[in-house]
mmCIF file of C-alpha atoms in Angstrom:
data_model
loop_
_atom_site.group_PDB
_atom_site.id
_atom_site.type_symbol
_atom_site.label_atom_id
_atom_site.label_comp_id
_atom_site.label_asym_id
_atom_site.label_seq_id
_atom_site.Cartn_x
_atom_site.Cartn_y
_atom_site.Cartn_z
ATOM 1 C CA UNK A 1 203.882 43.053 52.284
ATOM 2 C CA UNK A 2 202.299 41.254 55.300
ATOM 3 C CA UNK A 3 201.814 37.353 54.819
ATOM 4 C CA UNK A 4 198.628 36.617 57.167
ATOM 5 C CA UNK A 5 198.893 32.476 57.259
ATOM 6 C CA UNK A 6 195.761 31.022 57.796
ATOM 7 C CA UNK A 7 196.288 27.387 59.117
ATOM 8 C CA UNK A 8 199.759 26.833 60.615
ATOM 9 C CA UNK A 9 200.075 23.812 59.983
ATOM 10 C CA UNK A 10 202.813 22.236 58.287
ATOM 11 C CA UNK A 11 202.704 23.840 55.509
ATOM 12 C CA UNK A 12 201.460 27.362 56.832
ATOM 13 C CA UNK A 13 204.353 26.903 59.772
ATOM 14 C CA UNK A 14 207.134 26.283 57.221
ATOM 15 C CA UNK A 15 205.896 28.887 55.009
ATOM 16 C CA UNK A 16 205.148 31.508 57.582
ATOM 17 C CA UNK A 17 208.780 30.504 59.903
ATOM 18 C CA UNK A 18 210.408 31.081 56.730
ATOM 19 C CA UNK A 19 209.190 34.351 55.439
ATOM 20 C CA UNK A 20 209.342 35.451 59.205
ATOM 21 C CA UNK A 21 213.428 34.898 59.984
ATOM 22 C CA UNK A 22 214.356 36.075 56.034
ATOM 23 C CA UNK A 23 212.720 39.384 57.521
ATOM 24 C CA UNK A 24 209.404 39.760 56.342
ATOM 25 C CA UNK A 25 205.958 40.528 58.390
ATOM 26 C CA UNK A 26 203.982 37.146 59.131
ATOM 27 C CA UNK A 27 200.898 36.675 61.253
ATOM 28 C CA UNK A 28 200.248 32.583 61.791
ATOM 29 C CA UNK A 29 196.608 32.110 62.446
ATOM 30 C CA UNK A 30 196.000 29.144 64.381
ATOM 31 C CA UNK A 31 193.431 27.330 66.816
ATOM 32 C CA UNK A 32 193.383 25.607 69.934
ATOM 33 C CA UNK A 33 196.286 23.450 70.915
ATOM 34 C CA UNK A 34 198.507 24.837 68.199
ATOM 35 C CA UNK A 35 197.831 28.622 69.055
ATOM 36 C CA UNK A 36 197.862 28.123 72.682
ATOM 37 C CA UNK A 37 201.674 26.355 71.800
ATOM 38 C CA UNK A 38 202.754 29.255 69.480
ATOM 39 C CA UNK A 39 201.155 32.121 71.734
ATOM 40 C CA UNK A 40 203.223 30.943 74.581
ATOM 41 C CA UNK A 41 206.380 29.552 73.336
ATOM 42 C CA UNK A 42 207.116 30.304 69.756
ATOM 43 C CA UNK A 43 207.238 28.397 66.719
ATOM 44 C CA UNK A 44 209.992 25.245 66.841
ATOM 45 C CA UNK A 45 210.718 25.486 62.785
ATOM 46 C CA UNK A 46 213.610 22.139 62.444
ATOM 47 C CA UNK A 47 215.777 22.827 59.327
ATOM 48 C CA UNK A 48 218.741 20.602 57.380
ATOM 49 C CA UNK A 49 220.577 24.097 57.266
ATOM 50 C CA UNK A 50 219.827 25.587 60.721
ATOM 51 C CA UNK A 51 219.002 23.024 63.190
ATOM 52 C CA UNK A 52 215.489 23.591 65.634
ATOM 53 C CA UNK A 53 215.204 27.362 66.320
ATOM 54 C CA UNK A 54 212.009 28.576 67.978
ATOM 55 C CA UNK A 55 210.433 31.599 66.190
ATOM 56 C CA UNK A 56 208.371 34.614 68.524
ATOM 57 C CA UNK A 57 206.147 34.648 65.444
ATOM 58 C CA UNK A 58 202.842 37.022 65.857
ATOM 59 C CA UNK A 59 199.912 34.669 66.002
ATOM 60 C CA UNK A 60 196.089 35.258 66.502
ATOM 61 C CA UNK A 61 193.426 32.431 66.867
ATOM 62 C CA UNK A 62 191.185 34.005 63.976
ATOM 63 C CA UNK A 63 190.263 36.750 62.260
ATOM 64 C CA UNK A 64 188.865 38.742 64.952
ATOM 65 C CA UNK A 65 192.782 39.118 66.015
ATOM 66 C CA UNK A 66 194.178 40.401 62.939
ATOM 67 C CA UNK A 67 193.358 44.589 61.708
ATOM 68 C CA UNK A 68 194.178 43.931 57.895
ATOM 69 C CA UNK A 69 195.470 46.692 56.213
ATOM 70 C CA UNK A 70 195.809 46.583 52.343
ATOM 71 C CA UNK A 71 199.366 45.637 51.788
ATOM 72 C CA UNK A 72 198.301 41.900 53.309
ATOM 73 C CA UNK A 73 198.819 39.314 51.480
ATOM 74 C CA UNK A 74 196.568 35.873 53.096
ATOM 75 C CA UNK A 75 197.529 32.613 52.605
ATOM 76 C CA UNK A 76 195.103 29.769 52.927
ATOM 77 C CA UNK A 77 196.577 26.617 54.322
ATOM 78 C CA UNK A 78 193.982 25.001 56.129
ATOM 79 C CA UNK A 79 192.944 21.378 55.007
ATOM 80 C CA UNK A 80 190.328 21.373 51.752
ATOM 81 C CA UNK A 81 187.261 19.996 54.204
ATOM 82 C CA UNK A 82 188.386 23.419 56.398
ATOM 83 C CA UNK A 83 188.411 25.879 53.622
ATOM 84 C CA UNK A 84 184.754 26.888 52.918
ATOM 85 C CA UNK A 85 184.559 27.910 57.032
ATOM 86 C CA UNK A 86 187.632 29.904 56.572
ATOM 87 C CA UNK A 87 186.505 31.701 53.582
ATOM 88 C CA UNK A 88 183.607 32.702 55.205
ATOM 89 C CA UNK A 89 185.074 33.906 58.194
ATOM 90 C CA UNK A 90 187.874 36.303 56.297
ATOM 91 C CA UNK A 91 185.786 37.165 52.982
ATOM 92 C CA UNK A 92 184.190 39.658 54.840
ATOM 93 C CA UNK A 93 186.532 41.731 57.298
ATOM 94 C CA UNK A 94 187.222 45.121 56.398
ATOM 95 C CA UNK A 95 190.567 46.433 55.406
ATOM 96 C CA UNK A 96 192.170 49.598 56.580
ATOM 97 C CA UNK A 97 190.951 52.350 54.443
ATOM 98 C CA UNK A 98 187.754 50.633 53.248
ATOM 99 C CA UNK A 99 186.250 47.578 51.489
ATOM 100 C CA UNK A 100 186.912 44.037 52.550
ATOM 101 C CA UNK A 101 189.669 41.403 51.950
ATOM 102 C CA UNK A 102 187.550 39.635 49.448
ATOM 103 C CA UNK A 103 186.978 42.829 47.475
ATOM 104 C CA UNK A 104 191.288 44.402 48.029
ATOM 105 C CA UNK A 105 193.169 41.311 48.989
ATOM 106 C CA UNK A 106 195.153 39.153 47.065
ATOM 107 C CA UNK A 107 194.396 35.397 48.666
ATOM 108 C CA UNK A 108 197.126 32.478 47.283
ATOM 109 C CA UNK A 109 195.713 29.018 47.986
ATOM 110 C CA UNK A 110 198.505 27.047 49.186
ATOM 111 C CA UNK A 111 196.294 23.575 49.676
ATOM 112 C CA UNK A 112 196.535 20.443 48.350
ATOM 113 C CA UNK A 113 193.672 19.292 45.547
ATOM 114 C CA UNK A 114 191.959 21.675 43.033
ATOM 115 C CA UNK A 115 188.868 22.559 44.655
ATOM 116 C CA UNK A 116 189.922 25.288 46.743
ATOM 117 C CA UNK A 117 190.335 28.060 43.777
ATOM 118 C CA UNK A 118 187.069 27.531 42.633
ATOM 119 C CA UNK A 119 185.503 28.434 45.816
ATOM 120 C CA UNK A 120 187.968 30.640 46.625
ATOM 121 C CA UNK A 121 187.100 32.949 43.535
ATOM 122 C CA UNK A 122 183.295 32.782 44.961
ATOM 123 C CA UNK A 123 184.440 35.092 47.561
ATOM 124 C CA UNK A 124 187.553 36.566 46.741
ATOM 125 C CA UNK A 125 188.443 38.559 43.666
ATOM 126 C CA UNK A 126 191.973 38.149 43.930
ATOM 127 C CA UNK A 127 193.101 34.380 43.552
ATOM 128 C CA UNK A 128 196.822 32.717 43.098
ATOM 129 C CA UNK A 129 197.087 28.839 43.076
ATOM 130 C CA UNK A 130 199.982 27.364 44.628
ATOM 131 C CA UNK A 131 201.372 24.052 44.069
ATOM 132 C CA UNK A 132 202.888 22.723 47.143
ATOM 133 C CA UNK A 133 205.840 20.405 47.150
ATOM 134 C CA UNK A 134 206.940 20.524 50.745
ATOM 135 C CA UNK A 135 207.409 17.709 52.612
ATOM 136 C CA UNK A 136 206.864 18.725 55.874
ATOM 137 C CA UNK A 137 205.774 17.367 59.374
ATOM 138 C CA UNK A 138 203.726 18.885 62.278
ATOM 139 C CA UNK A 139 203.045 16.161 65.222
ATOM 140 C CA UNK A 140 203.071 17.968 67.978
ATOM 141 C CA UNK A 141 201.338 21.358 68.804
ATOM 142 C CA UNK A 142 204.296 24.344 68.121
ATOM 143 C CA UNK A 143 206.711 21.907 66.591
ATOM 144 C CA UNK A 144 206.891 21.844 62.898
ATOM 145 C CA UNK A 145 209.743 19.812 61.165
ATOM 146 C CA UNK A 146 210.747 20.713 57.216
ATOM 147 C CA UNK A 147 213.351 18.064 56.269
ATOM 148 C CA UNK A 148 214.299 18.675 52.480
ATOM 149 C CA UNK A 149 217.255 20.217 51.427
ATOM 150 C CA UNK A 150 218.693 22.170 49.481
ATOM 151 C CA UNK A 151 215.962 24.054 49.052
ATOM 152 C CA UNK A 152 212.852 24.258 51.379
ATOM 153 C CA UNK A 153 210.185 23.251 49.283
ATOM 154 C CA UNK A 154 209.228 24.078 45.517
ATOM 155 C CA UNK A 155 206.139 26.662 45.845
ATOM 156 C CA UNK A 156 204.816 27.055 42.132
ATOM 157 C CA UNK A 157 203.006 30.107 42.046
ATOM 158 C CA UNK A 158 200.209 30.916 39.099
ATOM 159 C CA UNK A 159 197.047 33.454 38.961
ATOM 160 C CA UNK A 160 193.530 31.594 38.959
ATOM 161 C CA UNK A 161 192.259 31.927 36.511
ATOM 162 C CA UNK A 162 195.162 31.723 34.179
ATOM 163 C CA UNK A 163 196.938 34.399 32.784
ATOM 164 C CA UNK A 164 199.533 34.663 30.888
ATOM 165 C CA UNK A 165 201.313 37.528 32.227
ATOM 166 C CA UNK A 166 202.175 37.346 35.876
ATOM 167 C CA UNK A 167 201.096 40.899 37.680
ATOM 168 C CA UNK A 168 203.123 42.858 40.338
ATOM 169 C CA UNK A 169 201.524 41.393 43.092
ATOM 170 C CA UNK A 170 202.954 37.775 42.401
ATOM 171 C CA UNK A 171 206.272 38.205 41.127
ATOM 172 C CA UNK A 172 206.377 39.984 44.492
ATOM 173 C CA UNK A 173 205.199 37.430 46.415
ATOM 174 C CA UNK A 174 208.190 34.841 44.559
ATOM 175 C CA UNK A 175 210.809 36.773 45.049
ATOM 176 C CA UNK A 176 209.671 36.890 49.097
ATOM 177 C CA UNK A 177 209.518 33.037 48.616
ATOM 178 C CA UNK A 178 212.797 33.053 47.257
ATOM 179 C CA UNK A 179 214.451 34.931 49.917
ATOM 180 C CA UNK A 180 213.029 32.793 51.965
ATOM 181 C CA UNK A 181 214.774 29.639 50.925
ATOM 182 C CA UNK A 182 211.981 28.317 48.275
ATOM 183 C CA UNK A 183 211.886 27.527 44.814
ATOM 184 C CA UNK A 184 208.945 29.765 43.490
ATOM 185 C CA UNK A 185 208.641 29.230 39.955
ATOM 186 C CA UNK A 186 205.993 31.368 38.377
ATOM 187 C CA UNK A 187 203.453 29.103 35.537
ATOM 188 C CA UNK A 188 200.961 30.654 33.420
ATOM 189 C CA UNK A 189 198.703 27.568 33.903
ATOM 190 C CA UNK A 190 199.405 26.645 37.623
ATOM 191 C CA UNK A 191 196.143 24.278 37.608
ATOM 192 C CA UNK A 192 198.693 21.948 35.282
ATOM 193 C CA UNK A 193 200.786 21.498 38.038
ATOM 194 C CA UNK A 194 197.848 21.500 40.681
ATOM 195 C CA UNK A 195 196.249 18.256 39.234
ATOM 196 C CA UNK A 196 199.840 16.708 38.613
ATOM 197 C CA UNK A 197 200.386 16.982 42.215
ATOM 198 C CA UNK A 198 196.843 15.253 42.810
ATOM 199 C CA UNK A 199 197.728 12.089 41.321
ATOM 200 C CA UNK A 200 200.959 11.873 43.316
ATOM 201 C CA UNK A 201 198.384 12.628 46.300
ATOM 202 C CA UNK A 202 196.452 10.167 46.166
ATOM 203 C CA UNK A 203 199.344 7.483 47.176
ATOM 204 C CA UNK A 204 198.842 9.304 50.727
ATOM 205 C CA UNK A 205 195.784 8.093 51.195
ATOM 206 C CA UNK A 206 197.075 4.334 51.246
ATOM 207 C CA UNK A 207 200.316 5.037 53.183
ATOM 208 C CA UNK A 208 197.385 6.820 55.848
ATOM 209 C CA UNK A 209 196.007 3.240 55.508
ATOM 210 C CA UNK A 210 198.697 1.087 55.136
ATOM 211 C CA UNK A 211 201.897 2.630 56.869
ATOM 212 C CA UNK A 212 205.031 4.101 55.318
ATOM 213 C CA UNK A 213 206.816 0.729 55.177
ATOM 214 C CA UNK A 214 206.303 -0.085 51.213
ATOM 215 C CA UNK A 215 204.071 -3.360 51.924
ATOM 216 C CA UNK A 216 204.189 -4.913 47.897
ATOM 217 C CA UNK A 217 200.075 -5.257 48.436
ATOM 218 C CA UNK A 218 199.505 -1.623 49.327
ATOM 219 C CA UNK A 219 201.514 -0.574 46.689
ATOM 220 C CA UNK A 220 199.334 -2.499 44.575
ATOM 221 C CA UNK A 221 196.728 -0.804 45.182
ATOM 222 C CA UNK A 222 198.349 2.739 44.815
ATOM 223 C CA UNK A 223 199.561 2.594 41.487
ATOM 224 C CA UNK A 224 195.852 1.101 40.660
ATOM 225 C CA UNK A 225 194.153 4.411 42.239
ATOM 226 C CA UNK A 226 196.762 5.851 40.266
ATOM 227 C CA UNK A 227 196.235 4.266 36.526
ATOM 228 C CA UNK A 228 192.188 5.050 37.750
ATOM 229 C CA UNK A 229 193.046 8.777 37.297
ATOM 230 C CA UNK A 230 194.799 8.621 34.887
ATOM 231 C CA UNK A 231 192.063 7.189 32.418
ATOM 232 C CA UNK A 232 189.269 9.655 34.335
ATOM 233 C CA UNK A 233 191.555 12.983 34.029
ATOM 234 C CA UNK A 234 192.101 11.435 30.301
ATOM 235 C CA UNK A 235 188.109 11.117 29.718
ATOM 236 C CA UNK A 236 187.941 14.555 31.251
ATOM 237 C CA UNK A 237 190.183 16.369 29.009
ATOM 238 C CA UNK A 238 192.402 17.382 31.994
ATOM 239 C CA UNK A 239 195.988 18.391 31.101
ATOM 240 C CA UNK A 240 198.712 17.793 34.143
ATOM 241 C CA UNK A 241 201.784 17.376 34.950
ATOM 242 C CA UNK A 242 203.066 13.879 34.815
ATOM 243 C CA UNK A 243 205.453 11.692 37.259
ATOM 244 C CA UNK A 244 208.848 12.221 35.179
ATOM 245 C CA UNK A 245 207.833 15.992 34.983
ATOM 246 C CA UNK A 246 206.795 15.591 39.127
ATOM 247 C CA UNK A 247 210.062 14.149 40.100
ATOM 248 C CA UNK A 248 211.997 16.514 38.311
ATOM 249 C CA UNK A 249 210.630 18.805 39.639
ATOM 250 C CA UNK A 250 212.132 17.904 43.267
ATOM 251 C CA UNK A 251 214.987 15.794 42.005
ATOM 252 C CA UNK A 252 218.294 17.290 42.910
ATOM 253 C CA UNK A 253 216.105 20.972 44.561
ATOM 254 C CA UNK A 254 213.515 19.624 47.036
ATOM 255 C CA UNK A 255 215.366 16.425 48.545
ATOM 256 C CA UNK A 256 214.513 14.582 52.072
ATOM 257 C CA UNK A 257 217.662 13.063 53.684
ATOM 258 C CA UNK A 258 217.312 9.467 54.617
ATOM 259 C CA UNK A 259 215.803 8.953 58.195
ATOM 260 C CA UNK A 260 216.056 6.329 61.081
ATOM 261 C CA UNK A 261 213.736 4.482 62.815
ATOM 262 C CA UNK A 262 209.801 5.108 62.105
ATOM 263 C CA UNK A 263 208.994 7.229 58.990
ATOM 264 C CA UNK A 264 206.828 10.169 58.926
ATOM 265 C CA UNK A 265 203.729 9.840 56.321
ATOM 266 C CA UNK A 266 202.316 12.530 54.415
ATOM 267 C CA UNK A 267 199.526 15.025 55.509
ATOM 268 C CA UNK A 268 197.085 12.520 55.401
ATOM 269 C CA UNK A 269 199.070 10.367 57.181
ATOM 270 C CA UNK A 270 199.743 12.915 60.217
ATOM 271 C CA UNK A 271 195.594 13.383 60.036
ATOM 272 C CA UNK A 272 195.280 10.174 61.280
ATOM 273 C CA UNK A 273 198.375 10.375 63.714
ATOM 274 C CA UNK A 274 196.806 13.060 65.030
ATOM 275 C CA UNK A 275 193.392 12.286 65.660
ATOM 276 C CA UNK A 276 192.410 15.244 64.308
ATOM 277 C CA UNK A 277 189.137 13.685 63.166
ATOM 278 C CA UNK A 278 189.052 14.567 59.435
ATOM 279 C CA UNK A 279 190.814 13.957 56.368
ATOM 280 C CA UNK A 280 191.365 14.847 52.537
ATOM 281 C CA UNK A 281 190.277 12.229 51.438
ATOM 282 C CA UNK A 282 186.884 14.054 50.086
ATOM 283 C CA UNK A 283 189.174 16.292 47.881
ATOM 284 C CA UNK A 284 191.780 14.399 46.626
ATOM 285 C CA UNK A 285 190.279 10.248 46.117
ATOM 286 C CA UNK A 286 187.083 12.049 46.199
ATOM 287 C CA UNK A 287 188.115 14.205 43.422
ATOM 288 C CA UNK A 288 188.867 11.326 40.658
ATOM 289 C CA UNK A 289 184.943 9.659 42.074
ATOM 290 C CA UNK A 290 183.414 13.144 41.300
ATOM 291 C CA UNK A 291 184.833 13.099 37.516
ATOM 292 C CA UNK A 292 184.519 9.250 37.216
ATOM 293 C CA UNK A 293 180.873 10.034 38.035
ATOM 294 C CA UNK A 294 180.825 12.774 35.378
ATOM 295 C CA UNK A 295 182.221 11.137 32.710
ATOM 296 C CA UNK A 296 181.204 7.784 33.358
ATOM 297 C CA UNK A 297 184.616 6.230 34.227
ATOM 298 C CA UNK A 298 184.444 3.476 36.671
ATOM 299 C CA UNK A 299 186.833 4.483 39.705
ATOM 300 C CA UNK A 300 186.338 1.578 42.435
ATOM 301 C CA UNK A 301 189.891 1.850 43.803
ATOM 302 C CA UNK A 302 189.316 5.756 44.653
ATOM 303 C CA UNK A 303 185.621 5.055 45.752
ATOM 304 C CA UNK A 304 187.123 2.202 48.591
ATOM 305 C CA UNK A 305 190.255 4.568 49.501
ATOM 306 C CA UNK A 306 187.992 7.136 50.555
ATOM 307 C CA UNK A 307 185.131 5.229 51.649
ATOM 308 C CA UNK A 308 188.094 3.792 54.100
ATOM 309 C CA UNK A 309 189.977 7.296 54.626
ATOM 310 C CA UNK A 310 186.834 8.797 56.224
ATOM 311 C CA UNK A 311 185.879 5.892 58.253
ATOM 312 C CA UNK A 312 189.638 5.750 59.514
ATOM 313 C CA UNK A 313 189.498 9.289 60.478
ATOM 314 C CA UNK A 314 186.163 9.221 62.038
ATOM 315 C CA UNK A 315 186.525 6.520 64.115
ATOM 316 C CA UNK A 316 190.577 7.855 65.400
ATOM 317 C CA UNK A 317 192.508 4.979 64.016
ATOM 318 C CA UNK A 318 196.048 5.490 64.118
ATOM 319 C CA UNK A 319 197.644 5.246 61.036
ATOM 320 C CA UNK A 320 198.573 2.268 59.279
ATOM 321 C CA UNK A 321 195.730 0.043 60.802
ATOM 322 C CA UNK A 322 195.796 -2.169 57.851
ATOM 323 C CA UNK A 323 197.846 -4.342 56.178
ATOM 324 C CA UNK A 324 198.081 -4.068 52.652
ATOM 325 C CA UNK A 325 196.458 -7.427 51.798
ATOM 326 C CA UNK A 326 193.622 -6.016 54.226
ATOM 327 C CA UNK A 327 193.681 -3.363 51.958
ATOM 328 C CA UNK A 328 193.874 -4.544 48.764
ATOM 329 C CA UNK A 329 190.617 -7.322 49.848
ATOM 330 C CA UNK A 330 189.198 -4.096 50.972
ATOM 331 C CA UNK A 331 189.272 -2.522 47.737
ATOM 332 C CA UNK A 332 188.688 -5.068 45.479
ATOM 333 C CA UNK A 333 191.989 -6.279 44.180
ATOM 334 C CA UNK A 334 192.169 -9.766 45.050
#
C-alpha cells in the first residue's frame, strides 16, 4: 500500500516520516511554507531513538500532484475547520483503472474531535477512525519533533461505522503502523476512544490560553470545562473512554521525557504559536456547546473557551496571552 498524507503536519509528518524510513510508500501533501520546506530540503523527523534525520519524502502541494492508483491508502490530517475543503478537493479524483477515491479508497481520519467521520462518510465510502495519541510538535516549516518514547504514539484504529470484525484493509494498515514504531490497537467501537480523547482535548484549549506553566486558576477552569462534558456526554447517552482508561493507555507505551526550558503546548497551542489564523476550538469546546444545546445542558465554561479560542486565533495572539485569573474572570469562575 501507498499512504497519501494529507496535512503534514505534526501528526501527518510523524505518521508519514515513520511509515516512509520502516520502508513503505508515503506521499506528504502539504501547502505553502511547509511544502516549499519539504520540496526542497526534506522532512527533519526528531526521534528519542534516532536523533534529527531529514527524510527525501515525496511531497505534492495538492491533489492535482498525486495519480492515485487503487492500492492508496489517504490519510486525513488536516485540522477539523480544514477538513470539509479537503474532502472536496480529493472525493472526486479518479483512480487508476476507473472510479474515484471516494467511490475505491479507503480514507482513515487521523484528526482530533468526532466530526470528521461523519462528513467524511458523506463523500467517501470507505471510512476508518483513528484515535490519535501522539504528542508531537511542528514549529517551524520542515521540522517536525515526536518526543515520546518507547513507542511513537498509540494510533487506535476502528472502521466508521462500527463493525465488529476488522476487514483486510485495516489489519493491514496496523501492522504498517506497527512496523513503523506505533502502537495500533484495532477497537470495534473506535468512536469510544474518539470522544475519550475529546475530553482530554479540551484542556488544550486553556493551555492555548493560559500557557503550559500549570497556573492553579487555569487549571481551574480546565477541570470545570471538563466536569461540563462530562454531565453533557452523560445527558447525551455518549459512551467514552475515561481518564484512568486514557492514561493507561499511554502510561508506560507513549511517554514524553522531561524537557528544559519553555514547554511545547498541544496542537492548539502551536495554532496560536504559529499564527496560523485558525483553531479547533469549533470542534472540540464547540463540540460539548453543540450537545449542551441539544440536550439542554448548560455549558458556559466551553461556550467562553471557544468564544476566547477563536478570538485569540483571529486576532494572532501568541499563546498564553492570559493569565489564568484573566481567564477564569473571563469565563465566569470567580
Amino acid at each position: 500500500m501507498r499512504y497519501i498524507i494529507i496535512g503534514a503536519g505534526a501528526i501527518g509528518g510523524t505518521i508519514g516520516g515513520r511509515l516512509y524510513e520502516s520502508g513503505h510508500q508515503v506521499v506528504l501533501v502539504a501547502r505553502g511554507s511547509q511544502y516549499q520546506a519539504l520540496h526542497e530540503q526534506g522532512l527533519a523527523l526528531t526521534t528519542p531513538d534516532l536523533g534529527t534525520r531529514v527524510l527525501p519524502v515525496p511531497v505534492a502541494q495538492g491533489p492535482q500532484g498525486v495519480e492515485l492508483a487503487p492500492e492508496d491508502v489517504l490519510v486525513l490530517a488536516v485540522k477539523t475547520q480544514d477538513t470539509e475543503a479537503a474532502l472536496v478537493a480529493w472525493a472526486d479524483r479518479p483512480v487508476a483503472g476507473g472510479g474515484t477515491a471516494g467511490e475505491r479508497l479507503p480514507l482513515v481520519i487521523a484528526q482530533n474531535g468526532v466530526e470528521n467521520e461523519r462528513l467524511a462518510l458523506r463523500r467517501f465510502a470507505r471510512v476508518y477512525g483513528m484515535c490519535v495519541l501522539l504528542p508531537a510538535s511542528y514549529l517551524a516549516a520542515g521540522s517536525i519533533t515526536a518526543p515520546c518514547t518507547p513507542y511513537t504514539g498509540m494510533l487506535t484504529l476502528g472502521h466508521y461505522p462500527p463493525r465488529a470484525e476488522a476487514d483486510g484493509t485495516l489489519r493491514a494498515i496496523g501492522e504498517d503502523l506497527v512496523k513503523a514504531g506505533f502502537l495500533a490497537p484495532l477497537a470495534p467501537d473506535v468512536m469510544y476512544w474518539k470522544y475519550g480523547k475529546l475530553v482530554t482535548n479540551l484542556v488544550t484549549t486553556v493551555e492555548a490560553l493560559c500557557g503550559t506553566g500549570g497556573d492553579p486558576a487555569a487549571q481551574r477552569v480546565a477541570r470545570e470545562a471538563v466536569a461540563e462534558a462530562d454531565r453533557v456526554l452523560d445527558a447525551a447517552g455518549i459512551a467514552r473512554a475515561d481518564a484512568a482508561e486514557m492514561a493507561d493507555m499511554r502510561t508506560g507505551k507513549v511517554e514524553k521525557p522531561p524537557v528544559s526550558g519553555a514547554a511545547t503546548g498541544g496542537s492548539s497551542w502551536q495554532s496560536l504559536a504559529r499564527g496560523t489564523g485558525s483553531i479547533e476550538a469549533d470542534h472540540l469546546n464547540g463540540e460539548m456547546v453543540l450537545l449542551g444545546r441539544l440536550h439542554g445542558v448548560p455549558v458556559p465554561v466551553n461556550e467562553a473557551l471557544q468564544r476566547l479560542a477563536n478570538a485569540s486565533a483571529r486576532e494572532r495572539r501568541a499563546p498564553g496571552s492570559l493569565t489564568g485569573e484573566e481567564l477564569a474572570a473571563a469565563v465566569g469562575l470567580v
